[in-house]
Amino acid sequence: MINAAVLNEKRPVFGKLSNLLDYPNKLYMNEAYLETELDTAEAGTKDLLLRFWQEIETKSLFELQQFYTDSFDFTKKLSLYMTFYKFEDARERGQMLSKLKFLYEMFGLLAVDAELTDFLPLMLEFYEAGDWFQDERVQDLEVLFGVMEDGTYFLLQNLNEEENPYRYLIEAVRVELKACLLQKEGSQYVE
């Protein structure tokens, strides 16, 4: 189950991760931005962001944009579209995309048609900007958590194989998501 209070406290962290996982922009790809608004981040997240920065800091913005495009736009193995790993282009994927769009709209966020609803930065942005806190339907977000858990698991494995610096950001997403779950005694979640 989702701990809505913790998820609410982590809004700035999810916003930061959304910005860092989107197409590189000079507003976000700098050390000062990486260090701000991390009061509610897990200790492991701060370390992961530092490690990400250490691997990319020597790249120019143009080089980073090229690297991002080469990493995420030309290979199925490294997709930021979270349902792709489970469904690829099957009919079930379309149904899940529709469910996600409905979920966003239910909590006041209109997804722009420029991106599919399973685009990881958009999903993280929803956690930051959605009007879900103190809504009796907040547990409906478990669908979104499940999609992100599945997608980031496979994406992280593939990024680790390639020693891609974005692996640190995906690992940070997973750390933060796990912190937002109520854990029953004796249960274990995939890390």
Coordinates of N, CA and C in Angstrom, one line a residue:
M1 N 0.8 -1.2 0.0 CA 0.0 0.0 0.0 C 0.9 1.2 0.0
I2 N 0.3 2.3 -0.6 CA 1.1 3.6 -0.7 C 0.9 4.4 0.6
N3 N 2.0 4.9 1.1 CA 2.0 5.8 2.2 C 1.9 7.2 1.6
A4 N 0.7 7.7 1.5 CA 0.4 9.0 0.8 C 1.1 10.2 1.4
A5 N 1.3 10.1 2.7 CA 1.9 11.3 3.4 C 3.4 11.3 3.0
V6 N 4.1 10.2 2.9 CA 5.5 10.2 2.5 C 5.6 10.6 1.0
L7 N 4.7 10.0 0.2 CA 4.7 10.4 -1.3 C 4.5 11.9 -1.4
N8 N 3.6 12.5 -0.6 CA 3.4 13.9 -0.7 C 4.6 14.7 -0.3
E9 N 5.3 14.3 0.7 CA 6.5 15.0 1.1 C 7.6 14.9 0.1
K10 N 7.6 13.9 -0.8 CA 8.6 13.7 -1.8 C 8.3 14.3 -3.1
R11 N 7.3 15.1 -3.2 CA 6.9 15.8 -4.4 C 8.1 16.5 -5.1
P12 N 8.9 17.3 -4.3 CA 10.0 18.0 -5.0 C 11.1 17.0 -5.5
V13 N 11.3 15.9 -4.8 CA 12.2 14.9 -5.2 C 11.8 14.3 -6.6
F14 N 10.5 13.9 -6.6 CA 10.0 13.3 -7.9 C 10.1 14.4 -9.0
G15 N 9.8 15.6 -8.7 CA 9.9 16.7 -9.7 C 11.4 16.8 -10.2
K16 N 12.3 16.7 -9.3 CA 13.7 16.8 -9.7 C 14.1 15.6 -10.6
L17 N 13.7 14.4 -10.2 CA 14.0 13.2 -11.0 C 13.4 13.3 -12.4
S18 N 12.2 13.8 -12.4 CA 11.5 14.0 -13.7 C 12.3 14.9 -14.6
N19 N 12.7 16.0 -14.1 CA 13.5 17.0 -14.9 C 14.8 16.4 -15.4
L20 N 15.5 15.6 -14.5 CA 16.8 15.0 -14.8 C 16.7 13.9 -15.8
L21 N 15.5 13.2 -15.9 CA 15.3 12.1 -16.8 C 14.7 12.5 -18.1
D22 N 14.3 13.8 -18.2 CA 13.8 14.3 -19.5 C 15.0 14.8 -20.3
Y23 N 14.7 15.2 -21.5 CA 15.7 15.6 -22.4 C 16.6 16.7 -21.7
P24 N 17.9 16.6 -21.8 CA 18.8 17.5 -21.0 C 18.5 19.0 -21.3
N25 N 18.5 19.7 -20.3 CA 18.2 21.2 -20.3 C 19.2 21.9 -19.4
K26 N 19.8 23.0 -19.8 CA 20.8 23.6 -19.0 C 20.3 24.1 -17.6
L27 N 19.0 24.3 -17.5 CA 18.4 24.6 -16.2 C 18.6 23.5 -15.1
Y28 N 18.6 22.3 -15.6 CA 18.6 21.1 -14.7 C 19.9 20.4 -14.7
M29 N 20.7 20.5 -15.7 CA 21.9 19.7 -15.7 C 23.1 20.5 -15.2
N30 N 23.1 20.8 -13.9 CA 24.1 21.5 -13.3 C 24.2 21.1 -11.8
E31 N 25.3 21.2 -11.2 CA 25.6 20.7 -9.9 C 24.6 21.4 -8.8
A32 N 24.4 22.7 -9.0 CA 23.6 23.5 -8.1 C 22.2 22.9 -8.1
Y33 N 21.6 22.6 -9.2 CA 20.3 22.0 -9.3 C 20.2 20.7 -8.6
L34 N 21.2 19.9 -8.8 CA 21.2 18.5 -8.3 C 21.2 18.6 -6.7
E35 N 21.8 19.6 -6.1 CA 21.9 19.7 -4.7 C 20.7 20.3 -4.0
T36 N 19.9 21.0 -4.7 CA 18.7 21.7 -4.1 C 17.5 20.8 -4.0
E37 N 16.6 21.2 -3.0 CA 15.4 20.5 -2.8 C 15.5 19.0 -2.5
L38 N 16.5 18.6 -1.8 CA 16.7 17.2 -1.5 C 16.4 16.9 0.0
D39 N 15.7 17.8 0.7 CA 15.5 17.6 2.1 C 14.7 16.3 2.4
T40 N 13.8 16.0 1.5 CA 12.9 14.8 1.8 C 13.4 13.6 1.1
A41 N 14.5 13.7 0.4 CA 15.1 12.5 -0.4 C 15.7 11.5 0.6
E42 N 15.7 10.3 0.2 CA 16.4 9.2 1.0 C 17.9 9.5 0.8
A43 N 18.6 9.1 1.9 CA 20.1 9.3 1.9 C 20.7 8.6 0.6
G44 N 20.2 7.5 0.3 CA 20.8 6.8 -0.9 C 20.6 7.6 -2.2
T45 N 19.5 8.3 -2.3 CA 19.2 9.1 -3.5 C 20.2 10.2 -3.7
K46 N 20.6 10.9 -2.6 CA 21.5 12.0 -2.7 C 22.9 11.5 -3.2
D47 N 23.3 10.3 -2.7 CA 24.5 9.7 -3.2 C 24.4 9.3 -4.7
L48 N 23.3 8.8 -5.1 CA 23.1 8.4 -6.5 C 23.1 9.6 -7.4
L49 N 22.5 10.7 -7.0 CA 22.6 11.9 -7.8 C 24.0 12.4 -7.9
L50 N 24.8 12.4 -6.8 CA 26.2 12.8 -6.9 C 27.0 11.9 -7.8
R51 N 26.7 10.6 -7.8 CA 27.4 9.7 -8.7 C 27.1 10.0 -10.1
F52 N 25.8 10.2 -10.4 CA 25.4 10.6 -11.7 C 26.1 11.9 -12.2
W53 N 26.2 12.9 -11.4 CA 26.8 14.1 -11.7 C 28.3 13.9 -12.0
Q54 N 29.0 13.1 -11.2 CA 30.4 12.8 -11.4 C 30.7 12.2 -12.7
E55 N 29.7 11.4 -13.3 CA 29.9 10.8 -14.6 C 29.6 11.7 -15.7
I56 N 28.8 12.7 -15.5 CA 28.4 13.5 -16.7 C 28.9 14.9 -16.6
E57 N 29.6 15.3 -15.5 CA 30.0 16.7 -15.4 C 30.9 17.3 -16.4
T58 N 31.7 16.4 -17.0 CA 32.6 16.9 -18.0 C 32.0 17.0 -19.4
K59 N 30.8 16.6 -19.6 CA 30.1 16.7 -20.9 C 29.5 18.1 -21.1
S60 N 29.6 18.6 -22.3 CA 28.9 19.8 -22.6 C 27.4 19.5 -22.7
L61 N 26.6 20.5 -22.7 CA 25.1 20.3 -22.8 C 24.8 19.6 -24.1
F62 N 25.5 20.0 -25.2 CA 25.2 19.4 -26.5 C 25.7 17.9 -26.4
E63 N 26.8 17.6 -25.8 CA 27.3 16.2 -25.7 C 26.3 15.4 -24.9
L64 N 25.8 16.0 -23.8 CA 24.8 15.3 -23.0 C 23.5 15.0 -23.7
Q65 N 23.1 16.0 -24.5 CA 21.8 15.8 -25.3 C 22.0 14.7 -26.3
Q66 N 23.2 14.7 -26.9 CA 23.5 13.6 -27.9 C 23.5 12.3 -27.2
F67 N 24.2 12.2 -26.1 CA 24.2 11.0 -25.3 C 22.9 10.5 -24.9
Y68 N 22.0 11.4 -24.4 CA 20.6 11.1 -24.1 C 19.9 10.5 -25.2
T69 N 20.0 11.1 -26.4 CA 19.3 10.7 -27.6 C 19.8 9.3 -28.0
D70 N 21.1 9.1 -28.0 CA 21.7 7.8 -28.4 C 21.3 6.7 -27.4
S71 N 21.2 7.1 -26.1 CA 20.8 6.1 -25.1 C 19.3 5.7 -25.2
F72 N 18.4 6.7 -25.3 CA 17.0 6.4 -25.1 C 16.1 6.4 -26.4
D73 N 16.6 7.0 -27.5 CA 15.8 7.2 -28.6 C 16.0 6.1 -29.7
F74 N 17.1 5.4 -29.7 CA 17.4 4.5 -30.8 C 17.5 3.1 -30.4
T75 N 17.1 2.7 -29.2 CA 17.2 1.3 -28.8 C 16.0 0.9 -28.0
K76 N 15.5 -0.2 -28.2 CA 14.3 -0.7 -27.5 C 14.8 -1.1 -26.1
K77 N 16.1 -1.5 -26.0 CA 16.6 -2.0 -24.7 C 16.6 -0.9 -23.6
L78 N 16.7 0.4 -24.0 CA 16.7 1.5 -23.0 C 15.6 2.4 -23.3
S79 N 14.4 2.0 -22.9 CA 13.2 2.8 -23.2 C 12.7 3.5 -21.9
L80 N 12.4 4.7 -22.0 CA 11.8 5.5 -20.9 C 10.3 5.3 -20.9
Y81 N 9.8 4.5 -21.8 CA 8.3 4.2 -21.8 C 8.1 2.9 -21.0
M82 N 7.6 3.0 -19.8 CA 7.6 2.0 -18.8 C 6.8 0.7 -19.2
T83 N 5.7 0.8 -20.0 CA 5.0 -0.4 -20.3 C 5.6 -1.2 -21.5
F84 N 6.6 -0.6 -22.1 CA 7.2 -1.2 -23.3 C 7.8 -2.5 -22.9
Y85 N 8.5 -2.6 -21.7 CA 9.2 -3.8 -21.3 C 8.3 -5.0 -21.1
K86 N 7.1 -4.7 -20.7 CA 6.2 -5.8 -20.5 C 5.3 -6.2 -21.7
F87 N 4.9 -5.1 -22.4 CA 3.9 -5.4 -23.5 C 4.5 -5.1 -24.9
E88 N 5.6 -4.5 -25.0 CA 6.1 -4.0 -26.3 C 5.0 -3.2 -27.0
D89 N 4.6 -3.7 -28.1 CA 3.5 -3.0 -28.9 C 2.2 -3.8 -28.9
A90 N 2.0 -4.6 -27.9 CA 0.8 -5.5 -27.9 C -0.4 -4.6 -27.5
R91 N -1.6 -5.1 -27.7 CA -2.8 -4.5 -27.5 C -3.0 -4.1 -26.0
E92 N -2.4 -4.9 -25.1 CA -2.5 -4.7 -23.7 C -1.8 -3.4 -23.3
R93 N -0.8 -3.0 -24.1 CA -0.1 -1.8 -23.8 C -1.0 -0.6 -24.0
G94 N -1.8 -0.6 -25.1 CA -2.7 0.4 -25.3 C -3.7 0.6 -24.2
Q95 N -4.2 -0.6 -23.7 CA -5.1 -0.5 -22.6 C -4.5 0.1 -21.4
M96 N -3.3 -0.3 -21.1 CA -2.6 0.3 -19.9 C -2.4 1.8 -20.1
L97 N -2.0 2.2 -21.3 CA -1.8 3.6 -21.6 C -3.1 4.4 -21.3
S98 N -4.2 3.8 -21.7 CA -5.5 4.5 -21.5 C -5.8 4.5 -20.0
K99 N -5.5 3.5 -19.2 CA -5.7 3.5 -17.8 C -4.9 4.6 -17.1
L100 N -3.6 4.7 -17.6 CA -2.8 5.8 -17.0 C -3.3 7.2 -17.3
K101 N -3.8 7.4 -18.5 CA -4.4 8.7 -18.9 C -5.6 9.0 -18.0
F102 N -6.4 8.0 -17.8 CA -7.6 8.2 -17.0 C -7.2 8.5 -15.5
L103 N -6.2 7.8 -15.0 CA -5.6 8.1 -13.7 C -5.1 9.5 -13.6
Y104 N -4.4 10.0 -14.5 CA -3.9 11.3 -14.5 C -5.0 12.3 -14.4
E105 N -6.0 12.1 -15.3 CA -7.1 13.0 -15.4 C -8.0 13.0 -14.1
M106 N -8.1 11.8 -13.5 CA -8.9 11.6 -12.3 C -8.3 12.5 -11.2
F107 N -7.0 12.7 -11.2 CA -6.3 13.5 -10.2 C -5.8 14.9 -10.7
G108 N -6.5 15.4 -11.7 CA -6.3 16.7 -12.1 C -5.1 17.1 -13.0
L109 N -4.5 16.1 -13.6 CA -3.4 16.4 -14.5 C -3.7 15.9 -15.9
L110 N -3.8 16.9 -16.8 CA -4.1 16.5 -18.2 C -2.8 16.2 -18.9
A111 N -2.7 15.0 -19.4 CA -1.5 14.6 -20.1 C -1.5 15.2 -21.5
V112 N -0.4 15.8 -21.9 CA -0.3 16.3 -23.2 C -0.2 15.2 -24.2
D113 N -0.7 15.3 -25.4 CA -0.7 14.2 -26.3 C 0.7 14.1 -27.0
A114 N 1.7 15.0 -26.6 CA 3.0 14.9 -27.2 C 3.8 13.6 -26.7
E115 N 3.4 13.2 -25.5 CA 4.1 12.0 -24.9 C 3.1 11.0 -24.5
L116 N 3.5 9.7 -24.6 CA 2.6 8.6 -24.1 C 2.6 8.7 -22.6
T117 N 1.5 8.2 -22.1 CA 1.3 8.3 -20.6 C 2.3 7.5 -19.8
D118 N 3.0 6.6 -20.4 CA 4.0 5.7 -19.7 C 5.4 6.3 -19.7
F119 N 5.6 7.5 -20.2 CA 6.9 8.1 -20.3 C 7.3 8.5 -18.9
L120 N 8.4 7.9 -18.4 CA 8.8 8.0 -17.0 C 8.9 9.4 -16.5
P121 N 9.5 10.4 -17.2 CA 9.5 11.8 -16.7 C 8.0 12.3 -16.5
L122 N 7.1 11.9 -17.3 CA 5.7 12.3 -17.1 C 5.1 11.7 -15.9
M123 N 5.4 10.4 -15.7 CA 4.9 9.7 -14.5 C 5.4 10.4 -13.2
L124 N 6.7 10.7 -13.2 CA 7.3 11.4 -12.1 C 6.7 12.8 -11.9
E125 N 6.5 13.5 -12.9 CA 5.8 14.8 -12.9 C 4.4 14.7 -12.3
F126 N 3.7 13.6 -12.6 CA 2.4 13.4 -12.0 C 2.5 13.3 -10.5
Y127 N 3.5 12.6 -10.0 CA 3.6 12.5 -8.5 C 3.9 13.9 -7.9
E128 N 4.6 14.7 -8.6 CA 4.9 16.1 -8.1 C 3.6 17.0 -8.2
A129 N 2.9 17.0 -9.3 CA 1.9 18.0 -9.6 C 0.5 17.5 -9.4
G130 N 0.2 16.2 -9.4 CA -1.1 15.6 -9.3 C -1.8 16.0 -8.0
D131 N -3.2 16.1 -8.1 CA -4.0 16.5 -7.0 C -4.5 15.2 -6.3
W132 N -3.6 14.3 -5.9 CA -4.0 13.0 -5.3 C -4.0 13.0 -3.8
F133 N -3.3 13.9 -3.2 CA -3.1 13.9 -1.7 C -4.4 14.1 -1.0
Q134 N -4.7 13.3 0.0 CA -5.9 13.3 0.8 C -7.2 13.0 -0.1
D135 N -7.0 12.4 -1.2 CA -8.1 11.9 -2.0 C -8.4 10.5 -1.6
E136 N -9.6 10.1 -1.4 CA -9.9 8.7 -0.9 C -9.5 7.7 -2.0
R137 N -9.3 8.1 -3.2 CA -8.9 7.2 -4.2 C -7.4 7.0 -4.4
V138 N -6.6 7.6 -3.4 CA -5.1 7.6 -3.6 C -4.5 6.2 -3.8
Q139 N -5.1 5.2 -3.3 CA -4.6 3.8 -3.5 C -4.7 3.4 -4.9
D140 N -5.5 4.1 -5.7 CA -5.5 3.8 -7.2 C -4.2 4.0 -7.8
L141 N -3.3 4.8 -7.2 CA -2.0 5.0 -7.7 C -1.1 3.8 -7.7
E142 N -1.6 2.7 -7.1 CA -0.8 1.5 -7.1 C -0.6 1.0 -8.5
V143 N -1.5 1.3 -9.4 CA -1.3 0.9 -10.8 C -0.1 1.6 -11.3
L144 N 0.0 2.8 -11.1 CA 1.2 3.6 -11.5 C 2.5 3.1 -10.9
F145 N 2.4 2.8 -9.6 CA 3.6 2.3 -8.9 C 4.0 0.9 -9.6
G146 N 3.0 0.1 -9.9 CA 3.3 -1.2 -10.5 C 4.0 -1.1 -11.8
V147 N 3.5 -0.2 -12.7 CA 4.0 0.1 -14.0 C 5.5 0.6 -13.9
M148 N 5.7 1.5 -12.9 CA 7.0 2.1 -12.8 C 8.0 1.0 -12.2
E149 N 7.5 0.2 -11.3 CA 8.3 -0.8 -10.7 C 8.8 -1.8 -11.8
D150 N 7.9 -2.3 -12.6 CA 8.2 -3.2 -13.7 C 9.2 -2.6 -14.7
G151 N 8.8 -1.4 -15.1 CA 9.6 -0.7 -16.2 C 11.0 -0.4 -15.7
T152 N 11.1 0.2 -14.5 CA 12.4 0.7 -14.0 C 13.3 -0.5 -13.7
Y153 N 12.7 -1.6 -13.3 CA 13.5 -2.8 -13.0 C 14.3 -3.3 -14.2
F154 N 13.6 -3.4 -15.3 CA 14.2 -3.8 -16.6 C 15.2 -2.8 -17.1
L155 N 14.7 -1.5 -17.1 CA 15.6 -0.4 -17.5 C 16.9 -0.4 -16.7
L156 N 16.8 -0.5 -15.4 CA 18.0 -0.5 -14.6 C 19.0 -1.6 -15.0
Q157 N 18.4 -2.8 -15.2 CA 19.3 -3.9 -15.6 C 20.1 -3.6 -16.9
N158 N 19.4 -3.1 -17.8 CA 20.0 -2.8 -19.1 C 21.0 -1.6 -19.0
L159 N 20.6 -0.6 -18.2 CA 21.6 0.5 -18.0 C 22.8 0.1 -17.3
N160 N 22.7 -0.8 -16.3 CA 23.8 -1.4 -15.6 C 24.8 -2.2 -16.6
E161 N 24.2 -2.9 -17.5 CA 25.0 -3.7 -18.4 C 25.8 -2.8 -19.3
E162 N 25.3 -1.6 -19.6 CA 26.0 -0.7 -20.5 C 26.8 0.3 -19.6
E163 N 26.8 0.2 -18.3 CA 27.4 1.2 -17.4 C 27.1 2.6 -17.8
N164 N 25.8 2.8 -18.1 CA 25.3 4.1 -18.5 C 25.0 5.0 -17.2
P165 N 25.5 6.2 -17.2 CA 25.3 7.0 -15.9 C 23.8 7.2 -15.6
Y166 N 22.9 7.1 -16.5 CA 21.5 7.3 -16.1 C 21.0 6.2 -15.2
R167 N 21.8 5.1 -15.0 CA 21.5 4.1 -14.1 C 21.3 4.6 -12.7
Y168 N 22.1 5.6 -12.4 CA 22.0 6.2 -11.0 C 20.6 6.9 -10.8
L169 N 20.1 7.5 -11.8 CA 18.8 8.2 -11.7 C 17.7 7.2 -11.6
I170 N 17.8 6.1 -12.4 CA 16.7 5.1 -12.3 C 16.8 4.4 -10.9
E171 N 18.0 4.2 -10.4 CA 18.1 3.6 -9.1 C 17.5 4.5 -8.1
A172 N 17.7 5.8 -8.2 CA 17.2 6.8 -7.3 C 15.6 6.8 -7.3
V173 N 15.1 6.6 -8.5 CA 13.6 6.5 -8.7 C 13.1 5.3 -7.9
R174 N 13.8 4.2 -8.0 CA 13.4 3.0 -7.3 C 13.5 3.1 -5.8
V175 N 14.6 3.8 -5.3 CA 14.7 4.0 -3.9 C 13.6 4.9 -3.4
E176 N 13.3 5.9 -4.1 CA 12.2 6.8 -3.6 C 10.8 6.2 -3.7
L177 N 10.6 5.4 -4.7 CA 9.3 4.7 -4.7 C 9.1 3.7 -3.6
K178 N 10.2 3.0 -3.3 CA 10.2 2.0 -2.2 C 9.9 2.7 -0.9
A179 N 10.4 3.9 -0.7 CA 10.2 4.6 0.6 C 8.8 5.1 0.7
C180 N 8.0 5.1 -0.4 CA 6.6 5.5 -0.3 C 5.7 4.4 -0.1
L181 N 6.1 3.2 0.1 CA 5.3 2.1 0.3 C 5.2 1.7 1.8
L182 N 4.0 1.4 2.2 CA 3.9 0.8 3.6 C 4.4 -0.6 3.5
Q183 N 5.3 -1.0 4.4 CA 5.8 -2.4 4.3 C 5.2 -3.1 5.5
K184 N 4.7 -4.3 5.2 CA 4.2 -5.2 6.2 C 5.4 -6.0 6.8
E185 N 5.3 -6.3 8.0 CA 6.3 -7.1 8.6 C 6.5 -8.4 7.9
G186 N 7.7 -8.8 7.6 CA 8.0 -10.0 6.9 C 7.9 -10.0 5.4
S187 N 7.4 -8.9 4.8 CA 7.3 -8.8 3.4 C 8.6 -8.2 2.8
Q188 N 8.8 -8.6 1.6 CA 10.0 -8.0 0.9 C 9.6 -7.5 -0.5
Y189 N 10.2 -6.4 -0.9 CA 9.9 -5.9 -2.2 C 11.2 -6.0 -3.1
V190 N 11.0 -6.1 -4.4 CA 12.2 -6.2 -5.3 C 12.9 -4.9 -5.2
E191 N 14.3 -5.1 -5.1 CA 15.1 -3.9 -5.1 C 15.9 -3.9 -6.4

